[in-house]
């Protein structure tokens, strides 16, 4: 479906979006992206993210934190547009990230995960054309940015390229938001049939299943109670009829008609 690198970056992008204050996993949570958390995120994208900082300095500057929070808002917007199947808006958001990344180019994948530019090993040509594994038969990948970009820009570029892979594959609908109660978490649906509806942060799927089960049990109990009440009323009505003298169990209108008919017949005889 996606390369391991793209899948990893998409998962990281969703995790970043989910650090914002709001409804997550059935509860309202505060802002969770602080400077230490940010340092961990940046270190995963750029191994040199924290090397230049002196001992005892803050993990990340306030300016960097503001920049990544702005990126987070852009990622969340793309995710919600994709989940709402508004492909045009989602593509506009991805294009904005790509334009900020700098020059975009096609390269041969280098390294085990194809993250950075490089050249693939050249295999000897076999008769009839290039052999498998040669550069001519190696799928190219998109790359953007420049060497020496700040770590936060490398993060933005990595997410932009991963989202571009999703768009080019026609898989934007795999960017989903949780269907759980009081949960707006973003996640990537990697199932074959696009059937994933809940995030994995706080057992949203399990909570939804338990709630549905209890609702069914309550409905069944309500039907049984209604049926029992109706049966009790029917028994009571039968008992009243059985105890009533002849004629008293009938409706007043019918009894009055019978009495009136008897009086008429007596007058006629006279």
mmCIF file of C-alpha atoms in Angstrom:
data_model
loop_
_atom_site.group_PDB
_atom_site.id
_atom_site.type_symbol
_atom_site.label_atom_id
_atom_site.label_comp_id
_atom_site.label_asym_id
_atom_site.label_seq_id
_atom_site.Cartn_x
_atom_site.Cartn_y
_atom_site.Cartn_z
ATOM 1 C CA UNK A 1 0.000 0.000 0.000
ATOM 2 C CA UNK A 2 2.503 2.628 1.195
ATOM 3 C CA UNK A 3 6.246 2.410 1.740
ATOM 4 C CA UNK A 4 7.408 1.826 5.325
ATOM 5 C CA UNK A 5 8.743 5.372 5.419
ATOM 6 C CA UNK A 6 5.454 6.889 4.243
ATOM 7 C CA UNK A 7 3.473 4.799 6.718
ATOM 8 C CA UNK A 8 5.736 5.879 9.555
ATOM 9 C CA UNK A 9 5.478 9.554 8.631
ATOM 10 C CA UNK A 10 1.688 9.378 8.340
ATOM 11 C CA UNK A 11 1.473 7.792 11.774
ATOM 12 C CA UNK A 12 3.715 10.528 13.183
ATOM 13 C CA UNK A 13 1.628 13.234 11.503
ATOM 14 C CA UNK A 14 -1.570 11.834 13.030
ATOM 15 C CA UNK A 15 0.089 11.618 16.447
ATOM 16 C CA UNK A 16 1.159 15.260 16.157
ATOM 17 C CA UNK A 17 -2.373 16.349 15.221
ATOM 18 C CA UNK A 18 -3.715 14.519 18.274
ATOM 19 C CA UNK A 19 -1.586 16.531 20.713
ATOM 20 C CA UNK A 20 -3.853 19.588 20.379
ATOM 21 C CA UNK A 21 -6.280 20.429 23.160
ATOM 22 C CA UNK A 22 -9.717 18.922 22.570
ATOM 23 C CA UNK A 23 -11.727 15.698 22.704
ATOM 24 C CA UNK A 24 -9.488 12.646 22.694
ATOM 25 C CA UNK A 25 -10.513 9.141 23.694
ATOM 26 C CA UNK A 26 -13.736 10.141 25.442
ATOM 27 C CA UNK A 27 -12.335 13.018 27.466
ATOM 28 C CA UNK A 28 -11.325 16.628 26.945
ATOM 29 C CA UNK A 29 -7.553 16.966 27.203
ATOM 30 C CA UNK A 30 -5.341 20.066 27.413
ATOM 31 C CA UNK A 31 -2.482 21.009 25.101
ATOM 32 C CA UNK A 32 0.048 18.169 25.054
ATOM 33 C CA UNK A 33 2.787 19.438 22.751
ATOM 34 C CA UNK A 34 5.453 20.889 25.015
ATOM 35 C CA UNK A 35 9.118 21.525 24.267
ATOM 36 C CA UNK A 36 10.357 18.160 25.523
ATOM 37 C CA UNK A 37 7.768 16.299 23.436
ATOM 38 C CA UNK A 38 8.719 18.432 20.447
ATOM 39 C CA UNK A 39 12.401 17.604 20.904
ATOM 40 C CA UNK A 40 11.572 13.888 20.695
ATOM 41 C CA UNK A 41 9.544 14.395 17.505
ATOM 42 C CA UNK A 42 12.230 16.458 15.796
ATOM 43 C CA UNK A 43 15.011 14.068 16.792
ATOM 44 C CA UNK A 44 13.218 11.267 14.947
ATOM 45 C CA UNK A 45 13.155 13.280 11.714
ATOM 46 C CA UNK A 46 16.492 15.049 12.056
ATOM 47 C CA UNK A 47 19.217 13.191 14.017
ATOM 48 C CA UNK A 48 21.078 16.497 14.410
ATOM 49 C CA UNK A 49 18.071 18.400 15.785
ATOM 50 C CA UNK A 50 19.511 18.904 19.260
ATOM 51 C CA UNK A 51 23.247 18.716 18.752
ATOM 52 C CA UNK A 52 23.959 22.450 18.670
ATOM 53 C CA UNK A 53 22.191 23.220 21.942
ATOM 54 C CA UNK A 54 24.430 23.907 24.954
ATOM 55 C CA UNK A 55 24.138 21.771 28.064
ATOM 56 C CA UNK A 56 21.181 22.779 30.206
ATOM 57 C CA UNK A 57 19.468 24.706 27.418
ATOM 58 C CA UNK A 58 15.799 24.224 26.633
ATOM 59 C CA UNK A 59 15.140 21.272 24.282
ATOM 60 C CA UNK A 60 13.479 23.516 21.695
ATOM 61 C CA UNK A 61 12.975 27.244 21.374
ATOM 62 C CA UNK A 62 9.595 28.893 21.765
ATOM 63 C CA UNK A 63 9.737 29.968 18.118
ATOM 64 C CA UNK A 64 10.229 26.367 16.997
ATOM 65 C CA UNK A 65 7.332 25.260 19.175
ATOM 66 C CA UNK A 66 5.060 27.894 17.634
ATOM 67 C CA UNK A 67 6.165 26.825 14.157
ATOM 68 C CA UNK A 68 5.367 23.160 14.777
ATOM 69 C CA UNK A 69 2.014 24.005 16.352
ATOM 70 C CA UNK A 70 1.200 25.899 13.159
ATOM 71 C CA UNK A 71 2.225 22.829 11.161
ATOM 72 C CA UNK A 72 0.003 20.728 13.421
ATOM 73 C CA UNK A 73 -3.005 22.897 12.589
ATOM 74 C CA UNK A 74 -2.302 22.467 8.865
ATOM 75 C CA UNK A 75 -2.005 18.683 9.253
ATOM 76 C CA UNK A 76 -5.268 18.528 11.223
ATOM 77 C CA UNK A 77 -7.025 20.559 8.523
ATOM 78 C CA UNK A 78 -5.819 18.220 5.769
ATOM 79 C CA UNK A 79 -6.929 15.210 7.816
ATOM 80 C CA UNK A 80 -10.422 16.525 8.449
ATOM 81 C CA UNK A 81 -10.875 17.560 4.806
ATOM 82 C CA UNK A 82 -9.789 14.093 3.658
ATOM 83 C CA UNK A 83 -12.064 12.397 6.210
ATOM 84 C CA UNK A 84 -14.954 14.533 4.938
ATOM 85 C CA UNK A 85 -14.049 13.430 1.377
ATOM 86 C CA UNK A 86 -13.311 17.016 0.360
ATOM 87 C CA UNK A 87 -10.392 16.076 -1.873
ATOM 88 C CA UNK A 88 -9.997 19.571 -3.309
ATOM 89 C CA UNK A 89 -9.489 21.157 0.107
ATOM 90 C CA UNK A 90 -7.168 18.343 1.210
ATOM 91 C CA UNK A 91 -5.024 18.748 -1.919
ATOM 92 C CA UNK A 92 -4.873 22.508 -1.388
ATOM 93 C CA UNK A 93 -3.503 21.908 2.098
ATOM 94 C CA UNK A 94 -0.921 19.413 0.835
ATOM 95 C CA UNK A 95 0.153 21.786 -1.947
ATOM 96 C CA UNK A 96 0.664 24.528 0.630
ATOM 97 C CA UNK A 97 3.015 22.280 2.614
ATOM 98 C CA UNK A 98 4.851 21.274 -0.574
ATOM 99 C CA UNK A 99 5.365 24.875 -1.636
ATOM 100 C CA UNK A 100 6.844 25.663 1.775
ATOM 101 C CA UNK A 101 9.175 22.667 1.494
ATOM 102 C CA UNK A 102 11.122 24.174 -1.378
ATOM 103 C CA UNK A 103 12.138 22.617 -4.707
ATOM 104 C CA UNK A 104 10.514 19.228 -5.317
ATOM 105 C CA UNK A 105 12.408 16.692 -7.392
ATOM 106 C CA UNK A 106 12.362 13.043 -8.363
ATOM 107 C CA UNK A 107 15.275 11.018 -7.026
ATOM 108 C CA UNK A 108 16.402 7.427 -6.759
ATOM 109 C CA UNK A 109 15.829 6.083 -3.268
ATOM 110 C CA UNK A 110 18.927 5.963 -1.087
ATOM 111 C CA UNK A 111 19.335 4.105 2.173
ATOM 112 C CA UNK A 112 17.178 1.312 3.574
ATOM 113 C CA UNK A 113 13.971 3.363 3.772
ATOM 114 C CA UNK A 114 14.370 5.756 0.862
ATOM 115 C CA UNK A 115 14.289 8.834 3.091
ATOM 116 C CA UNK A 116 17.165 10.847 1.661
ATOM 117 C CA UNK A 117 18.542 11.379 -1.856
ATOM 118 C CA UNK A 118 20.996 8.817 -3.091
ATOM 119 C CA UNK A 119 21.875 6.448 -5.887
ATOM 120 C CA UNK A 120 20.867 2.841 -6.040
ATOM 121 C CA UNK A 121 23.465 0.147 -6.559
ATOM 122 C CA UNK A 122 23.952 -0.543 -10.233
ATOM 123 C CA UNK A 123 23.552 -4.157 -11.274
ATOM 124 C CA UNK A 124 25.172 -5.571 -14.422
ATOM 125 C CA UNK A 125 23.020 -5.366 -17.510
ATOM 126 C CA UNK A 126 21.604 -8.658 -18.650
ATOM 127 C CA UNK A 127 20.861 -9.544 -22.227
ATOM 128 C CA UNK A 128 17.676 -7.894 -23.381
ATOM 129 C CA UNK A 129 17.824 -4.791 -21.181
ATOM 130 C CA UNK A 130 18.630 -3.513 -17.703
ATOM 131 C CA UNK A 131 18.638 -6.107 -14.960
ATOM 132 C CA UNK A 132 16.317 -5.981 -11.981
ATOM 133 C CA UNK A 133 17.772 -3.683 -9.368
ATOM 134 C CA UNK A 134 19.423 -1.338 -11.838
ATOM 135 C CA UNK A 135 18.639 2.405 -11.593
ATOM 136 C CA UNK A 136 16.649 2.224 -14.833
ATOM 137 C CA UNK A 137 14.185 -0.165 -13.178
ATOM 138 C CA UNK A 138 14.135 1.376 -9.702
ATOM 139 C CA UNK A 139 10.993 3.423 -8.943
ATOM 140 C CA UNK A 140 11.846 7.051 -8.285
ATOM 141 C CA UNK A 141 10.592 8.885 -5.215
ATOM 142 C CA UNK A 142 9.793 12.518 -4.507
ATOM 143 C CA UNK A 143 12.187 14.598 -2.462
ATOM 144 C CA UNK A 144 12.117 18.213 -1.340
ATOM 145 C CA UNK A 145 13.987 20.639 0.842
ATOM 146 C CA UNK A 146 17.653 21.401 1.150
ATOM 147 C CA UNK A 147 20.524 20.161 3.242
ATOM 148 C CA UNK A 148 20.820 22.214 6.399
ATOM 149 C CA UNK A 149 17.108 23.033 6.689
ATOM 150 C CA UNK A 150 15.972 23.583 10.295
ATOM 151 C CA UNK A 151 14.605 20.470 11.968
ATOM 152 C CA UNK A 152 11.049 21.839 12.053
ATOM 153 C CA UNK A 153 11.188 22.428 8.286
ATOM 154 C CA UNK A 154 12.498 18.903 7.763
ATOM 155 C CA UNK A 155 9.491 17.692 9.749
ATOM 156 C CA UNK A 156 7.082 19.692 7.600
ATOM 157 C CA UNK A 157 8.759 18.457 4.418
ATOM 158 C CA UNK A 158 8.645 14.826 5.545
ATOM 159 C CA UNK A 159 4.915 15.089 6.267
ATOM 160 C CA UNK A 160 4.260 16.910 2.981
ATOM 161 C CA UNK A 161 5.982 14.166 0.973
ATOM 162 C CA UNK A 162 4.129 11.395 2.832
ATOM 163 C CA UNK A 163 0.774 13.079 2.233
ATOM 164 C CA UNK A 164 1.714 13.554 -1.427
ATOM 165 C CA UNK A 165 2.308 9.800 -1.706
ATOM 166 C CA UNK A 166 -1.193 9.228 -0.316
ATOM 167 C CA UNK A 167 -2.760 11.671 -2.767
ATOM 168 C CA UNK A 168 -0.903 10.250 -5.781
ATOM 169 C CA UNK A 169 -2.073 6.760 -4.811
ATOM 170 C CA UNK A 170 -5.694 7.947 -4.641
ATOM 171 C CA UNK A 171 -5.899 6.951 -0.985
ATOM 172 C CA UNK A 172 -6.885 10.200 0.751
ATOM 173 C CA UNK A 173 -9.910 8.465 2.285
ATOM 174 C CA UNK A 174 -7.508 6.473 4.441
ATOM 175 C CA UNK A 175 -6.909 9.634 6.454
ATOM 176 C CA UNK A 176 -9.704 9.217 8.984
ATOM 177 C CA UNK A 177 -10.985 10.729 12.220
ATOM 178 C CA UNK A 178 -12.263 8.607 15.084
ATOM 179 C CA UNK A 179 -15.975 7.745 15.210
ATOM 180 C CA UNK A 180 -15.854 7.269 18.976
ATOM 181 C CA UNK A 181 -17.904 9.403 21.340
ATOM 182 C CA UNK A 182 -16.036 12.575 22.368
ATOM 183 C CA UNK A 183 -13.001 11.712 20.243
ATOM 184 C CA UNK A 184 -11.644 13.655 17.276
ATOM 185 C CA UNK A 185 -8.379 11.741 16.942
ATOM 186 C CA UNK A 186 -6.766 11.425 13.527
ATOM 187 C CA UNK A 187 -5.528 8.029 12.359
ATOM 188 C CA UNK A 188 -4.468 6.194 9.208
ATOM 189 C CA UNK A 189 -6.742 3.397 8.023
ATOM 190 C CA UNK A 190 -4.393 0.695 6.744
ATOM 191 C CA UNK A 191 -7.032 -2.059 6.504
ATOM 192 C CA UNK A 192 -7.617 -3.745 3.154
ATOM 193 C CA UNK A 193 -11.291 -2.747 2.938
ATOM 194 C CA UNK A 194 -10.993 0.694 4.589
ATOM 195 C CA UNK A 195 -13.137 -0.467 7.510
ATOM 196 C CA UNK A 196 -11.294 1.058 10.470
ATOM 197 C CA UNK A 197 -13.549 3.508 12.310
ATOM 198 C CA UNK A 198 -11.851 4.091 15.642
ATOM 199 C CA UNK A 199 -8.460 5.268 16.869
ATOM 200 C CA UNK A 200 -6.271 3.174 19.152
ATOM 201 C CA UNK A 201 -5.563 5.797 21.794
ATOM 202 C CA UNK A 202 -8.215 5.029 24.419
ATOM 203 C CA UNK A 203 -10.073 1.840 23.394
ATOM 204 C CA UNK A 204 -12.702 3.853 21.529
ATOM 205 C CA UNK A 205 -13.857 0.772 19.596
ATOM 206 C CA UNK A 206 -14.301 -1.258 22.772
ATOM 207 C CA UNK A 207 -16.203 1.566 24.466
ATOM 208 C CA UNK A 208 -18.511 1.885 21.459
ATOM 209 C CA UNK A 209 -19.212 -1.866 21.421
ATOM 210 C CA UNK A 210 -19.975 -1.916 25.157
ATOM 211 C CA UNK A 211 -22.312 1.068 24.783
ATOM 212 C CA UNK A 212 -24.147 -0.584 21.866
ATOM 213 C CA UNK A 213 -24.469 -3.850 23.823
ATOM 214 C CA UNK A 214 -25.957 -2.071 26.830
ATOM 215 C CA UNK A 215 -28.382 -0.189 24.590
ATOM 216 C CA UNK A 216 -29.588 -3.469 23.059
ATOM 217 C CA UNK A 217 -30.046 -5.043 26.494
ATOM 218 C CA UNK A 218 -31.977 -2.015 27.714
ATOM 219 C CA UNK A 219 -34.221 -2.133 24.638
ATOM 220 C CA UNK A 220 -34.867 -5.854 25.107
ATOM 221 C CA UNK A 221 -35.651 -5.340 28.786
ATOM 222 C CA UNK A 222 -38.028 -2.527 27.865
ATOM 223 C CA UNK A 223 -39.906 -4.739 25.362
ATOM 224 C CA UNK A 224 -40.249 -7.533 27.910
ATOM 225 C CA UNK A 225 -41.543 -5.115 30.550
ATOM 226 C CA UNK A 226 -44.066 -3.608 28.135
ATOM 227 C CA UNK A 227 -45.325 -7.068 27.200
ATOM 228 C CA UNK A 228 -45.643 -8.097 30.845
ATOM 229 C CA UNK A 229 -47.653 -4.963 31.694
ATOM 230 C CA UNK A 230 -50.026 -5.571 28.773
ATOM 231 C CA UNK A 231 -50.559 -9.187 29.857
ATOM 232 C CA UNK A 232 -51.288 -8.131 33.450
ATOM 233 C CA UNK A 233 -53.861 -5.612 32.259
ATOM 234 C CA UNK A 234 -55.588 -8.225 30.109
ATOM 235 C CA UNK A 235 -55.793 -10.644 33.057
ATOM 236 C CA UNK A 236 -57.229 -7.914 35.283
ATOM 237 C CA UNK A 237 -59.877 -7.006 32.698
ATOM 238 C CA UNK A 238 -60.900 -10.663 32.345
ATOM 239 C CA UNK A 239 -61.163 -10.964 36.103
ATOM 240 C CA UNK A 240 -63.441 -7.901 36.272
ATOM 241 C CA UNK A 241 -65.761 -9.347 33.629
ATOM 242 C CA UNK A 242 -65.929 -12.692 35.421
ATOM 243 C CA UNK A 243 -66.932 -11.062 38.726
ATOM 244 C CA UNK A 244 -69.525 -8.699 37.200
ATOM 245 C CA UNK A 245 -73.291 -9.711 37.233
ATOM 246 C CA UNK A 246 -74.940 -10.519 33.929
ATOM 247 C CA UNK A 247 -75.116 -7.471 31.734
ATOM 248 C CA UNK A 248 -72.783 -5.319 33.845
ATOM 249 C CA UNK A 249 -69.762 -6.427 31.920
ATOM 250 C CA UNK A 250 -71.209 -5.074 28.700
ATOM 251 C CA UNK A 251 -70.934 -1.542 27.508
ATOM 252 C CA UNK A 252 -73.540 0.916 28.872
ATOM 253 C CA UNK A 253 -74.771 1.821 25.422
ATOM 254 C CA UNK A 254 -75.631 -1.754 24.525
ATOM 255 C CA UNK A 255 -77.432 -2.354 27.856
ATOM 256 C CA UNK A 256 -79.515 0.806 27.402
ATOM 257 C CA UNK A 257 -80.544 -0.271 23.916
ATOM 258 C CA UNK A 258 -81.669 -3.673 25.208
ATOM 259 C CA UNK A 259 -83.781 -2.099 27.991
ATOM 260 C CA UNK A 260 -85.376 0.343 25.563
ATOM 261 C CA UNK A 261 -86.222 -2.508 23.197
ATOM 262 C CA UNK A 262 -87.978 -4.414 25.993
ATOM 263 C CA UNK A 263 -90.151 -1.378 26.901
ATOM 264 C CA UNK A 264 -91.224 -0.916 23.284
ATOM 265 C CA UNK A 265 -92.275 -4.556 22.982
ATOM 266 C CA UNK A 266 -94.441 -4.291 26.144
ATOM 267 C CA UNK A 267 -96.263 -1.181 24.831
ATOM 268 C CA UNK A 268 -96.898 -2.918 21.544
ATOM 269 C CA UNK A 269 -98.542 -5.858 23.303
ATOM 270 C CA UNK A 270 -100.901 -3.555 25.210
#
